[in-house]
Structure formats: structure tokens, C-alpha cells
């Protein structure tokens, strides 16, 4: 797990991953402010933003994401319709 984000409670981490996966319109600065307003420190918010491109471009299996399981990430492959190691 990402050491900077590891202290986040599970619901807050799910919120962060949801925003990273789905918010295509906000700027990084807007998303940073949104994260801080919802309980992240500025350092945590900045660290979360480093994952933005990965989350926007891929679908990950819950619990096997770049933030939660850096060594065991499972990404959806639309051709095989399976979650596969990255």
C-alpha cells in the first residue's frame, strides 16, 4: 500500500479512488482542493493525484489497485474480460 495514503480510513480511500477513476473534468488543483476539503492532508492529496492517469485509464479490481496493492494490481482486460496482473 502507498505509505502516504496508508493511514486513510477505508471509506475515505474508497472516495479517493472513486474520484480518481471518474472525475475527468476537474483540474488537478480543483481535485486537490476537493480531497483536502474531504479530510486528506495536502501531502496525501498531492500523492493521490500522482495516480490519476492510471485510474482514469484502467479499471481495477477492488482491493487490488495501485494505491492498495502495489505489488498485486489487477487490471480489467476488455479483450479477455478478466482481471489480470499488471
PDB file of C-alpha atoms in Angstrom:
ATOM      1  CA  UNK A   1       0.000   0.000   0.000  1.00  0.00           C
ATOM      2  CA  UNK A   2       1.122   3.514  -0.690  1.00  0.00           C
ATOM      3  CA  UNK A   3       2.829   4.647   2.540  1.00  0.00           C
ATOM      4  CA  UNK A   4       1.469   8.203   2.376  1.00  0.00           C
ATOM      5  CA  UNK A   5      -2.099   7.055   1.826  1.00  0.00           C
ATOM      6  CA  UNK A   6      -1.985   4.013   4.125  1.00  0.00           C
ATOM      7  CA  UNK A   7      -3.376   5.926   7.117  1.00  0.00           C
ATOM      8  CA  UNK A   8      -6.637   6.801   5.341  1.00  0.00           C
ATOM      9  CA  UNK A   9      -9.731   5.026   6.655  1.00  0.00           C
ATOM     10  CA  UNK A  10     -11.237   2.597   4.141  1.00  0.00           C
ATOM     11  CA  UNK A  11     -14.276   4.800   3.319  1.00  0.00           C
ATOM     12  CA  UNK A  12     -12.047   7.801   2.617  1.00  0.00           C
ATOM     13  CA  UNK A  13      -9.727   5.690   0.487  1.00  0.00           C
ATOM     14  CA  UNK A  14     -12.737   4.425  -1.494  1.00  0.00           C
ATOM     15  CA  UNK A  15     -13.808   8.051  -2.006  1.00  0.00           C
ATOM     16  CA  UNK A  16     -10.322   8.966  -3.296  1.00  0.00           C
ATOM     17  CA  UNK A  17     -10.186   6.014  -5.677  1.00  0.00           C
ATOM     18  CA  UNK A  18     -13.689   6.789  -6.937  1.00  0.00           C
ATOM     19  CA  UNK A  19     -12.756  10.382  -7.665  1.00  0.00           C
ATOM     20  CA  UNK A  20      -9.535   9.350  -9.396  1.00  0.00           C
ATOM     21  CA  UNK A  21     -11.430   6.859 -11.551  1.00  0.00           C
ATOM     22  CA  UNK A  22     -14.367   9.027 -12.520  1.00  0.00           C
ATOM     23  CA  UNK A  23     -13.573  12.742 -12.377  1.00  0.00           C
ATOM     24  CA  UNK A  24     -12.433  13.572 -15.882  1.00  0.00           C
ATOM     25  CA  UNK A  25     -13.386  17.253 -15.836  1.00  0.00           C
ATOM     26  CA  UNK A  26     -11.814  18.794 -12.711  1.00  0.00           C
ATOM     27  CA  UNK A  27      -8.317  20.187 -12.912  1.00  0.00           C
ATOM     28  CA  UNK A  28      -5.673  18.703 -10.639  1.00  0.00           C
ATOM     29  CA  UNK A  29      -5.869  21.826  -8.474  1.00  0.00           C
ATOM     30  CA  UNK A  30      -9.650  21.513  -8.137  1.00  0.00           C
ATOM     31  CA  UNK A  31      -9.364  17.830  -7.271  1.00  0.00           C
ATOM     32  CA  UNK A  32      -6.615  18.593  -4.743  1.00  0.00           C
ATOM     33  CA  UNK A  33      -8.886  21.144  -3.043  1.00  0.00           C
ATOM     34  CA  UNK A  34     -11.759  18.633  -3.089  1.00  0.00           C
ATOM     35  CA  UNK A  35      -9.595  15.979  -1.426  1.00  0.00           C
ATOM     36  CA  UNK A  36      -8.395  18.385   1.277  1.00  0.00           C
ATOM     37  CA  UNK A  37     -11.956  19.583   1.908  1.00  0.00           C
ATOM     38  CA  UNK A  38     -12.966  15.959   2.463  1.00  0.00           C
ATOM     39  CA  UNK A  39     -10.291  15.059   5.008  1.00  0.00           C
ATOM     40  CA  UNK A  40      -6.964  14.438   3.296  1.00  0.00           C
ATOM     41  CA  UNK A  41      -3.874  16.362   4.198  1.00  0.00           C
ATOM     42  CA  UNK A  42      -2.306  18.358   1.378  1.00  0.00           C
ATOM     43  CA  UNK A  43       0.531  15.805   1.142  1.00  0.00           C
ATOM     44  CA  UNK A  44      -1.969  12.935   0.898  1.00  0.00           C
ATOM     45  CA  UNK A  45      -3.998  14.801  -1.723  1.00  0.00           C
ATOM     46  CA  UNK A  46      -0.895  15.501  -3.822  1.00  0.00           C
ATOM     47  CA  UNK A  47       0.179  11.865  -3.553  1.00  0.00           C
ATOM     48  CA  UNK A  48      -3.281  10.676  -4.608  1.00  0.00           C
ATOM     49  CA  UNK A  49      -3.097  12.875  -7.703  1.00  0.00           C
ATOM     50  CA  UNK A  50       0.052  11.055  -8.846  1.00  0.00           C
ATOM     51  CA  UNK A  51      -2.219   8.068  -9.559  1.00  0.00           C
ATOM     52  CA  UNK A  52      -4.820   9.994 -11.558  1.00  0.00           C
ATOM     53  CA  UNK A  53      -3.779   8.904 -15.065  1.00  0.00           C
ATOM     54  CA  UNK A  54      -3.633   5.250 -14.026  1.00  0.00           C
ATOM     55  CA  UNK A  55      -7.120   5.330 -12.539  1.00  0.00           C
ATOM     56  CA  UNK A  56      -8.664   7.213 -15.454  1.00  0.00           C
ATOM     57  CA  UNK A  57      -7.220   4.786 -17.993  1.00  0.00           C
ATOM     58  CA  UNK A  58      -7.925   1.474 -16.279  1.00  0.00           C
ATOM     59  CA  UNK A  59     -10.481  -0.459 -14.260  1.00  0.00           C
ATOM     60  CA  UNK A  60      -9.024  -2.173 -11.207  1.00  0.00           C
ATOM     61  CA  UNK A  61     -10.402  -4.932  -9.010  1.00  0.00           C
ATOM     62  CA  UNK A  62     -11.362  -3.554  -5.599  1.00  0.00           C
ATOM     63  CA  UNK A  63      -8.545  -4.217  -3.152  1.00  0.00           C
ATOM     64  CA  UNK A  64      -6.013  -4.809  -5.928  1.00  0.00           C
ATOM     65  CA  UNK A  65      -5.446  -1.220  -7.023  1.00  0.00           C
ATOM     66  CA  UNK A  66      -2.233   0.769  -7.458  1.00  0.00           C
ATOM     67  CA  UNK A  67      -2.830   2.501  -4.109  1.00  0.00           C
ATOM     68  CA  UNK A  68      -3.906  -0.518  -2.055  1.00  0.00           C
ATOM     69  CA  UNK A  69      -1.817  -3.337  -3.521  1.00  0.00           C
ATOM     70  CA  UNK A  70       1.154  -2.004  -5.443  1.00  0.00           C
ATOM     71  CA  UNK A  71       2.640  -5.492  -5.901  1.00  0.00           C
ATOM     72  CA  UNK A  72      -0.626  -7.289  -6.743  1.00  0.00           C
ATOM     73  CA  UNK A  73      -2.516  -4.893  -9.018  1.00  0.00           C
ATOM     74  CA  UNK A  74      -5.266  -6.478 -11.109  1.00  0.00           C
ATOM     75  CA  UNK A  75      -6.490  -4.526 -14.136  1.00  0.00           C
ATOM     76  CA  UNK A  76      -9.500  -5.387 -16.287  1.00  0.00           C
ATOM     77  CA  UNK A  77      -8.650  -6.593 -19.767  1.00  0.00           C
ATOM     78  CA  UNK A  78     -11.612  -5.885 -22.070  1.00  0.00           C
ATOM     79  CA  UNK A  79     -10.435  -8.457 -24.607  1.00  0.00           C
ATOM     80  CA  UNK A  80     -10.282 -11.406 -22.212  1.00  0.00           C
ATOM     81  CA  UNK A  81     -12.962  -9.934 -19.919  1.00  0.00           C
ATOM     82  CA  UNK A  82     -10.827 -10.909 -16.961  1.00  0.00           C
ATOM     83  CA  UNK A  83      -8.864  -9.060 -14.297  1.00  0.00           C
ATOM     84  CA  UNK A  84      -5.185  -9.634 -14.986  1.00  0.00           C
ATOM     85  CA  UNK A  85      -1.922  -8.705 -13.259  1.00  0.00           C
ATOM     86  CA  UNK A  86      -0.358  -5.509 -14.486  1.00  0.00           C
TER      87      UNK A  86
END
